[in-house]
Tab-separated table of C-alpha atoms in Angstrom:
chain	number	residue	atom	x	y	z
A	1	UNK	CA	91.509	94.132	92.758
A	2	UNK	CA	90.583	90.539	91.978
A	3	UNK	CA	90.192	87.594	94.343
A	4	UNK	CA	93.896	86.752	94.197
A	5	UNK	CA	94.786	90.248	95.371
A	6	UNK	CA	92.459	89.933	98.354
A	7	UNK	CA	93.904	86.527	99.228
A	8	UNK	CA	97.416	87.935	98.981
A	9	UNK	CA	96.478	90.830	101.271
A	10	UNK	CA	94.884	88.450	103.792
A	11	UNK	CA	98.006	86.281	103.828
A	12	UNK	CA	100.162	89.357	104.302
A	13	UNK	CA	97.898	91.111	106.828
A	14	UNK	CA	96.578	88.017	108.564
A	15	UNK	CA	97.131	89.535	112.001
A	16	UNK	CA	94.670	92.372	111.358
A	17	UNK	CA	92.266	90.026	109.576
A	18	UNK	CA	92.280	87.687	112.602
A	19	UNK	CA	92.563	90.097	115.536
A	20	UNK	CA	89.711	92.407	114.490
A	21	UNK	CA	87.095	89.605	114.229
A	22	UNK	CA	88.304	88.183	117.544
A	23	UNK	CA	87.933	91.559	119.254
A	24	UNK	CA	84.501	92.174	117.744
A	25	UNK	CA	83.332	88.680	118.697
A	26	UNK	CA	84.653	89.125	122.244
A	27	UNK	CA	82.898	92.487	122.531
A	28	UNK	CA	79.604	91.063	121.271
A	29	UNK	CA	79.891	88.107	123.638
A	30	UNK	CA	80.611	90.385	126.597
A	31	UNK	CA	77.714	92.689	125.711
A	32	UNK	CA	75.390	89.695	125.347
A	33	UNK	CA	76.396	88.259	128.702
A	34	UNK	CA	75.970	91.613	130.434
A	35	UNK	CA	72.538	92.249	128.895
A	36	UNK	CA	69.594	91.552	131.222
A	37	UNK	CA	67.462	88.691	129.818
A	38	UNK	CA	63.969	89.693	128.748
A	39	UNK	CA	60.944	87.378	128.364
A	40	UNK	CA	58.076	87.948	125.942
A	41	UNK	CA	54.639	86.450	126.567
A	42	UNK	CA	51.955	86.572	123.875
A	43	UNK	CA	48.202	86.269	123.789
A	44	UNK	CA	45.970	86.193	120.687
A	45	UNK	CA	42.466	87.675	120.417
A	46	UNK	CA	39.857	87.023	117.728
A	47	UNK	CA	37.487	89.871	116.850
A	48	UNK	CA	34.069	89.400	115.274
A	49	UNK	CA	30.719	91.119	114.792
A	50	UNK	CA	28.037	88.823	116.248
A	51	UNK	CA	24.721	88.116	114.598
A	52	UNK	CA	23.808	88.193	110.956
A	53	UNK	CA	21.636	85.506	109.454
A	54	UNK	CA	22.511	85.986	105.807
A	55	UNK	CA	25.822	85.504	104.014
A	56	UNK	CA	25.931	89.171	103.038
A	57	UNK	CA	25.574	90.258	106.661
A	58	UNK	CA	28.396	87.934	107.703
A	59	UNK	CA	30.634	89.290	104.927
A	60	UNK	CA	29.833	92.877	105.903
A	61	UNK	CA	30.599	92.134	109.555
A	62	UNK	CA	33.880	90.433	108.718
A	63	UNK	CA	34.905	93.272	106.413
A	64	UNK	CA	34.029	95.844	109.060
A	65	UNK	CA	36.065	94.031	111.717
A	66	UNK	CA	39.102	93.621	109.426
A	67	UNK	CA	39.141	97.317	108.681
A	68	UNK	CA	39.046	98.133	112.407
A	69	UNK	CA	41.932	95.825	113.419
A	70	UNK	CA	44.621	98.534	113.231
A	71	UNK	CA	42.469	100.688	115.486
A	72	UNK	CA	42.139	97.863	117.999
A	73	UNK	CA	45.944	97.543	118.024
A	74	UNK	CA	46.219	101.229	118.914
A	75	UNK	CA	43.622	100.834	121.639
A	76	UNK	CA	45.594	97.952	123.153
A	77	UNK	CA	48.492	100.272	123.996
A	78	UNK	CA	46.363	103.246	125.056
A	79	UNK	CA	45.876	104.449	128.661
A	80	UNK	CA	42.239	103.377	128.337
A	81	UNK	CA	43.467	99.754	128.508
A	82	UNK	CA	46.812	99.990	130.264
A	83	UNK	CA	45.823	102.237	133.185
A	84	UNK	CA	43.281	99.760	134.662
A	85	UNK	CA	45.758	96.912	134.095
A	86	UNK	CA	48.526	98.769	135.942
A	87	UNK	CA	46.186	99.510	138.840
A	88	UNK	CA	44.847	95.967	139.100
A	89	UNK	CA	48.325	94.400	139.017
A	90	UNK	CA	49.886	97.172	141.108
A	91	UNK	CA	52.588	97.801	138.500
A	92	UNK	CA	55.121	100.594	139.061
A	93	UNK	CA	55.385	103.481	136.626
A	94	UNK	CA	52.892	105.168	134.365
A	95	UNK	CA	50.790	103.689	131.563
A	96	UNK	CA	53.243	105.252	129.143
A	97	UNK	CA	56.048	103.251	130.795
A	98	UNK	CA	54.021	100.069	130.458
A	99	UNK	CA	53.214	100.859	126.814
A	100	UNK	CA	56.918	100.628	125.960
A	101	UNK	CA	56.830	96.956	126.959
A	102	UNK	CA	53.679	96.144	124.976
A	103	UNK	CA	53.557	95.289	121.270
A	104	UNK	CA	50.263	94.802	119.411
A	105	UNK	CA	50.351	93.419	115.869
A	106	UNK	CA	47.760	92.204	113.352
A	107	UNK	CA	48.684	89.418	110.912
A	108	UNK	CA	47.893	90.426	107.341
A	109	UNK	CA	44.301	89.906	106.179
A	110	UNK	CA	43.128	88.531	109.545
A	111	UNK	CA	40.899	89.621	112.393
A	112	UNK	CA	43.368	88.310	114.964
A	113	UNK	CA	45.290	90.635	117.266
A	114	UNK	CA	48.546	89.474	118.886
A	115	UNK	CA	49.584	91.188	122.099
A	116	UNK	CA	53.152	90.693	123.262
A	117	UNK	CA	54.505	91.891	126.610
A	118	UNK	CA	58.250	91.951	127.344
A	119	UNK	CA	59.426	91.933	130.969
A	120	UNK	CA	62.388	90.732	132.981
A	121	UNK	CA	60.115	88.240	134.791
A	122	UNK	CA	58.471	85.569	132.612
A	123	UNK	CA	55.428	85.044	134.910
A	124	UNK	CA	54.840	88.763	135.151
A	125	UNK	CA	54.969	89.099	131.343
A	126	UNK	CA	52.284	86.403	130.939
A	127	UNK	CA	50.105	87.904	133.652
A	128	UNK	CA	50.232	91.383	132.095
A	129	UNK	CA	49.538	90.049	128.580
A	130	UNK	CA	46.427	88.187	129.744
A	131	UNK	CA	45.243	91.204	131.720
A	132	UNK	CA	45.654	93.480	128.686
A	133	UNK	CA	43.734	90.984	126.519
A	134	UNK	CA	40.846	90.843	128.967
A	135	UNK	CA	40.741	94.604	129.415
A	136	UNK	CA	40.930	95.197	125.633
A	137	UNK	CA	37.965	92.856	125.067
A	138	UNK	CA	35.955	94.841	127.590
A	139	UNK	CA	36.974	98.240	126.218
A	140	UNK	CA	36.343	97.356	122.560
A	141	UNK	CA	32.844	96.180	123.423
A	142	UNK	CA	32.127	99.513	125.122
A	143	UNK	CA	33.363	101.590	122.200
A	144	UNK	CA	30.296	100.778	120.098
A	145	UNK	CA	26.576	101.237	120.956
A	146	UNK	CA	24.840	98.099	122.144
A	147	UNK	CA	22.752	96.162	119.721
A	148	UNK	CA	18.968	96.208	119.966
A	149	UNK	CA	19.074	92.961	121.880
A	150	UNK	CA	21.493	94.434	124.459
A	151	UNK	CA	24.584	92.528	123.204
A	152	UNK	CA	27.890	94.113	122.271
A	153	UNK	CA	28.451	95.116	118.651
A	154	UNK	CA	31.987	93.656	118.571
A	155	UNK	CA	33.177	90.626	120.480
A	156	UNK	CA	36.817	89.782	121.310
A	157	UNK	CA	37.572	86.169	122.115
A	158	UNK	CA	40.876	84.904	123.488
A	159	UNK	CA	42.299	82.318	121.126
A	160	UNK	CA	45.571	81.643	122.918
A	161	UNK	CA	46.144	82.812	126.485
A	162	UNK	CA	49.678	83.918	127.337
A	163	UNK	CA	51.996	81.399	128.961
A	164	UNK	CA	55.172	82.150	130.897
A	165	UNK	CA	58.015	81.615	128.372
A	166	UNK	CA	60.760	79.203	129.360
A	167	UNK	CA	63.551	80.910	127.389
A	168	UNK	CA	64.300	84.623	127.134
A	169	UNK	CA	63.448	86.393	123.894
A	170	UNK	CA	66.529	88.597	124.196
A	171	UNK	CA	69.403	88.614	124.038
A	172	UNK	CA	69.601	85.994	121.284
A	173	UNK	CA	73.087	84.658	121.957
A	174	UNK	CA	73.381	82.555	118.794
A	175	UNK	CA	72.165	85.331	116.529
A	176	UNK	CA	74.337	87.960	118.220
A	177	UNK	CA	77.478	85.831	117.959
A	178	UNK	CA	76.749	85.005	114.316
A	179	UNK	CA	76.224	88.669	113.472
A	180	UNK	CA	79.328	89.588	115.476
A	181	UNK	CA	81.380	87.048	113.548
A	182	UNK	CA	80.125	88.307	110.182
A	183	UNK	CA	80.703	91.929	111.200
A	184	UNK	CA	84.139	91.096	112.598
A	185	UNK	CA	85.199	89.290	109.430
A	186	UNK	CA	84.016	92.209	107.304
A	187	UNK	CA	85.864	94.697	109.505
A	188	UNK	CA	88.953	92.447	109.565
A	189	UNK	CA	89.103	92.244	105.787
A	190	UNK	CA	88.443	95.973	105.573
A	191	UNK	CA	91.215	96.708	108.071
A	192	UNK	CA	93.645	94.490	106.146
A	193	UNK	CA	92.790	96.157	102.835
A	194	UNK	CA	92.991	99.619	104.415
A	195	UNK	CA	96.399	98.910	105.942
A	196	UNK	CA	97.613	97.590	102.612
A	197	UNK	CA	96.381	100.681	100.750
A	198	UNK	CA	97.928	103.012	103.333
A	199	UNK	CA	101.216	101.094	103.468
A	200	UNK	CA	103.645	102.979	101.214
A	201	UNK	CA	106.764	100.990	102.074
A	202	UNK	CA	108.546	98.717	99.630
A	203	UNK	CA	108.129	95.229	101.085
A	204	UNK	CA	108.134	92.845	98.117
A	205	UNK	CA	108.845	92.435	94.422
A	206	UNK	CA	105.225	93.342	93.701
A	207	UNK	CA	105.631	96.697	95.491
A	208	UNK	CA	108.785	97.352	93.481
A	209	UNK	CA	106.947	96.683	90.221
A	210	UNK	CA	104.462	99.430	91.107
A	211	UNK	CA	107.281	101.987	91.231
A	212	UNK	CA	109.530	101.093	88.292
A	213	UNK	CA	109.635	98.845	85.260
A	214	UNK	CA	113.355	98.235	85.739
A	215	UNK	CA	114.303	94.589	86.206
A	216	UNK	CA	114.948	93.187	89.649
A	217	UNK	CA	118.444	91.711	89.423
A	218	UNK	CA	118.487	89.951	92.774
A	219	UNK	CA	116.907	89.611	96.198
A	220	UNK	CA	119.063	89.046	99.287
A	221	UNK	CA	117.384	87.874	102.469
A	222	UNK	CA	117.548	89.909	105.664
A	223	UNK	CA	120.121	88.870	108.249
A	224	UNK	CA	120.030	90.598	111.675
A	225	UNK	CA	123.688	89.648	112.186
A	226	UNK	CA	124.841	91.287	108.949
A	227	UNK	CA	126.369	94.319	110.744
A	228	UNK	CA	128.599	91.955	112.762
A	229	UNK	CA	129.449	89.769	109.733
A	230	UNK	CA	128.955	91.966	106.645
A	231	UNK	CA	131.130	89.943	104.242
A	232	UNK	CA	128.918	86.876	103.949
A	233	UNK	CA	130.772	85.713	100.829
A	234	UNK	CA	133.824	85.155	103.008
A	235	UNK	CA	132.290	84.349	106.413
A	236	UNK	CA	129.507	82.019	105.202
A	237	UNK	CA	130.053	81.213	101.509
A	238	UNK	CA	127.575	78.336	101.614
A	239	UNK	CA	124.683	80.335	103.070
A	240	UNK	CA	121.506	81.392	101.288
A	241	UNK	CA	122.567	85.030	101.360
A	242	UNK	CA	125.850	84.150	99.654
A	243	UNK	CA	123.983	82.217	96.973
A	244	UNK	CA	121.669	85.195	96.479
A	245	UNK	CA	124.703	87.418	95.887
A	246	UNK	CA	125.991	84.945	93.299
A	247	UNK	CA	122.635	85.134	91.500
A	248	UNK	CA	122.964	88.904	91.532
A	249	UNK	CA	126.419	88.583	89.983
A	250	UNK	CA	125.058	86.282	87.271
A	251	UNK	CA	122.077	88.504	86.486
A	252	UNK	CA	124.351	91.524	86.333
A	253	UNK	CA	126.354	89.797	83.633
A	254	UNK	CA	123.202	89.399	81.532
A	255	UNK	CA	122.676	93.170	81.400
A	256	UNK	CA	126.200	93.834	80.197
A	257	UNK	CA	126.411	96.255	77.342
A	258	UNK	CA	128.307	95.418	74.213
A	259	UNK	CA	131.961	95.305	75.137
A	260	UNK	CA	131.254	94.550	78.815
A	261	UNK	CA	129.916	96.484	81.783
A	262	UNK	CA	133.180	97.937	83.082
A	263	UNK	CA	132.101	100.363	85.829
A	264	UNK	CA	129.026	100.154	88.046
A	265	UNK	CA	127.798	102.700	90.569
A	266	UNK	CA	126.123	101.019	93.549
A	267	UNK	CA	123.806	103.329	95.481
A	268	UNK	CA	120.477	103.505	97.309
A	269	UNK	CA	117.757	106.052	97.946
A	270	UNK	CA	118.365	106.701	101.648
A	271	UNK	CA	120.944	105.603	104.213
A	272	UNK	CA	120.604	102.218	105.875
A	273	UNK	CA	119.381	100.182	102.897
A	274	UNK	CA	122.458	97.947	102.734
A	275	UNK	CA	124.273	99.302	99.695
A	276	UNK	CA	127.768	99.003	101.216
A	277	UNK	CA	127.194	95.424	102.350
A	278	UNK	CA	125.807	94.609	98.917
A	279	UNK	CA	128.669	96.141	96.939
A	280	UNK	CA	131.318	94.492	99.131
A	281	UNK	CA	129.817	91.018	98.739
A	282	UNK	CA	129.184	91.594	95.034
A	283	UNK	CA	132.852	92.516	94.561
A	284	UNK	CA	133.944	89.303	96.312
A	285	UNK	CA	131.508	87.225	94.225
A	286	UNK	CA	132.755	88.692	90.948
A	287	UNK	CA	136.380	88.180	92.035
A	288	UNK	CA	135.555	84.556	92.907
A	289	UNK	CA	134.486	84.109	89.275
A	290	UNK	CA	138.011	85.004	88.157
A	291	UNK	CA	137.527	88.636	87.152
A	292	UNK	CA	139.886	91.397	88.232
A	293	UNK	CA	137.827	93.757	90.400
A	294	UNK	CA	138.536	97.082	92.033
A	295	UNK	CA	136.152	98.295	94.728
A	296	UNK	CA	136.176	102.069	95.304
A	297	UNK	CA	134.715	103.880	98.295
A	298	UNK	CA	133.224	106.893	96.501
A	299	UNK	CA	131.171	107.896	99.536
A	300	UNK	CA	133.278	110.915	100.450
A	301	UNK	CA	130.823	112.016	103.141
A	302	UNK	CA	130.381	108.932	105.325
A	303	UNK	CA	132.932	106.377	104.069
A	304	UNK	CA	132.714	102.867	105.493
A	305	UNK	CA	134.724	100.512	103.263
A	306	UNK	CA	137.883	100.913	105.338
A	307	UNK	CA	135.976	99.815	108.450
A	308	UNK	CA	134.213	96.930	106.720
A	309	UNK	CA	137.336	95.568	105.041
A	310	UNK	CA	139.761	96.409	107.838
A	311	UNK	CA	142.110	98.190	105.419
A	312	UNK	CA	144.058	101.430	105.839
A	313	UNK	CA	141.946	104.473	105.009
A	314	UNK	CA	144.391	107.364	105.419
A	315	UNK	CA	145.064	107.545	101.663
A	316	UNK	CA	142.607	106.680	98.982
A	317	UNK	CA	140.337	108.119	96.296
A	318	UNK	CA	140.627	111.754	97.341
A	319	UNK	CA	144.421	111.418	97.401
A	320	UNK	CA	144.327	110.344	93.737
A	321	UNK	CA	141.835	113.014	92.641
A	322	UNK	CA	143.896	115.885	94.105
A	323	UNK	CA	147.135	114.489	92.631
A	324	UNK	CA	148.751	113.380	95.895
A	325	UNK	CA	148.980	109.697	94.883
A	326	UNK	CA	148.483	107.299	92.013
A	327	UNK	CA	145.699	104.733	91.823
A	328	UNK	CA	148.088	101.806	91.921
A	329	UNK	CA	149.660	103.251	95.074
A	330	UNK	CA	146.385	103.366	97.058
A	331	UNK	CA	144.805	100.176	95.668
A	332	UNK	CA	145.053	97.537	98.413
A	333	UNK	CA	144.598	93.808	97.738
A	334	UNK	CA	141.906	92.205	99.903
A	335	UNK	CA	140.784	88.618	100.447
A	336	UNK	CA	141.125	87.324	96.890
A	337	UNK	CA	144.115	87.883	94.674
A	338	UNK	CA	141.969	89.477	91.964
A	339	UNK	CA	140.185	91.952	94.263
A	340	UNK	CA	141.608	95.379	95.129
A	341	UNK	CA	140.049	98.074	97.300
A	342	UNK	CA	140.525	101.830	97.092
A	343	UNK	CA	139.251	103.479	100.261
A	344	UNK	CA	137.917	107.023	100.355
A	345	UNK	CA	140.955	108.676	101.883
A	346	UNK	CA	140.605	112.028	103.688
A	347	UNK	CA	137.075	113.493	103.653
A	348	UNK	CA	137.095	116.598	101.393
A	349	UNK	CA	134.977	119.753	101.798
A	350	UNK	CA	133.683	119.465	98.191
A	351	UNK	CA	132.772	115.813	97.463
A	352	UNK	CA	130.451	116.500	94.515
A	353	UNK	CA	133.003	118.679	92.744
A	354	UNK	CA	135.731	116.067	93.147
A	355	UNK	CA	133.545	113.229	91.887
A	356	UNK	CA	132.447	115.286	88.893
A	357	UNK	CA	135.948	116.494	88.034
A	358	UNK	CA	137.940	115.492	84.927
A	359	UNK	CA	140.337	113.703	87.274
A	360	UNK	CA	137.572	111.280	88.229
A	361	UNK	CA	136.749	110.621	84.583
A	362	UNK	CA	140.410	109.971	83.835
A	363	UNK	CA	140.686	107.657	86.845
A	364	UNK	CA	137.737	105.546	85.746
A	365	UNK	CA	139.178	105.250	82.238
A	366	UNK	CA	142.569	104.116	83.582
A	367	UNK	CA	141.017	101.649	86.001
A	368	UNK	CA	138.859	100.280	83.169
A	369	UNK	CA	142.029	99.404	81.295
A	370	UNK	CA	143.509	97.589	84.308
A	371	UNK	CA	140.454	95.846	85.803
A	372	UNK	CA	137.582	93.859	84.379
A	373	UNK	CA	135.022	95.454	86.721
A	374	UNK	CA	135.053	98.721	88.656
A	375	UNK	CA	132.516	98.951	91.500
A	376	UNK	CA	131.843	102.289	93.203
A	377	UNK	CA	130.152	102.570	96.582
A	378	UNK	CA	128.426	105.970	96.553
A	379	UNK	CA	126.225	108.020	98.917
A	380	UNK	CA	122.417	107.651	98.773
A	381	UNK	CA	120.604	109.454	95.967
A	382	UNK	CA	118.107	111.574	97.877
A	383	UNK	CA	120.315	113.370	100.426
A	384	UNK	CA	123.107	114.371	98.002
A	385	UNK	CA	123.881	114.394	94.267
A	386	UNK	CA	127.193	112.481	94.361
A	387	UNK	CA	125.742	109.240	92.976
A	388	UNK	CA	123.951	111.118	90.185
A	389	UNK	CA	127.225	112.806	89.170
A	390	UNK	CA	129.099	109.496	89.120
A	391	UNK	CA	126.305	107.631	87.298
A	392	UNK	CA	126.977	109.825	84.239
A	393	UNK	CA	130.587	108.599	84.132
A	394	UNK	CA	129.934	104.922	84.866
A	395	UNK	CA	128.561	102.323	82.481
A	396	UNK	CA	125.642	101.425	84.785
A	397	UNK	CA	123.975	102.071	88.125
A	398	UNK	CA	122.755	99.435	90.566
A	399	UNK	CA	120.171	100.742	93.049
A	400	UNK	CA	119.849	98.812	96.310
A	401	UNK	CA	116.334	98.879	97.800
A	402	UNK	CA	115.981	98.060	101.494
A	403	UNK	CA	112.798	96.081	102.093
A	404	UNK	CA	110.670	97.600	104.903
A	405	UNK	CA	113.041	100.587	104.982
A	406	UNK	CA	112.018	102.885	102.144
A	407	UNK	CA	108.719	104.284	100.951
A	408	UNK	CA	107.534	104.060	97.367
A	409	UNK	CA	107.562	107.821	96.943
A	410	UNK	CA	111.187	108.057	98.073
A	411	UNK	CA	112.298	105.330	95.697
A	412	UNK	CA	110.373	106.915	92.843
A	413	UNK	CA	112.019	110.262	93.564
A	414	UNK	CA	115.453	108.672	93.732
A	415	UNK	CA	115.005	106.928	90.388
A	416	UNK	CA	113.677	110.112	88.790
């Protein structure tokens, strides 16, 4: 994916991209506020080998001290130093407990030792750090034999005594919130991308292009009141949905085969995608353009055209196919003078056989001679084979895809 894909995902999944960082930031802020503040006091000691009149002796002493600095850092956190400090200051716990609050470090290529003590009380941290520095100076001097003049072989001098810090060393509110924001943004983007990759529903033209290379003939906006007012071409002819149906009518004319696209099967992959509403409004739109149109309810399992149009459904397509009536007898004019409707009629026990019979082929041929366009409302493709059977006898098939209603795999299977 390129940058534009990520921006598109963020615009589409902005809720996840915004909520996750907010939750992470709130969690970090809560954890920071609930964390007990800790104060770190530091003291610095300088180590040297006294004496030496020549430059070579001074260099040897400095080199010796520098090599021993890591050892002095270990001594600073040993019971040899911490046990007397704990006893003098009457500190609770063992020397091992105190050692967890002490940090001894040596700056690179120096003979300076930094001792840091972290406690909940700033004054106590400074007091312990100074006590450790004094005790370390005494212990280090006793680790080596005295010089011939009775002086210590190594001297430790306090460079900077520890002071009670004014601000806590942890938690670092600014740093924690900044890290929380960065982490939250990363998780938010990741959550948005993950949801997009796991989302298999058809939601846009782009999703449709991933499933099929067939052209998108039209896009009709969702209307929650469509079930109450399905015929938008009649109830609201000036609405956006009505104009979208007119664009569908126009685009359908551009895919006409030589000699005209006489019969069109209108179907969908699964129930509830809006195929019946689409075919009804498309029939009205084509009739409004002056063409003679017949709309047939070829859904012999769950017919709905009679209910949508308010026409009589006792006799219809099945009556013609079994020879009980003629097409002109069951074709009922509706709304426009150039639009007729043939309802399904009685529901038969063998819909697929009837729709694939020679009688159905003959009917379509006769209707093609009488009407300019024949539209057939058929059952969905995946549950039954009725639409597949009829698509072989019609000049074209229009598949209605319900946005947010069908998964890519289902649509792919239906088209296959």
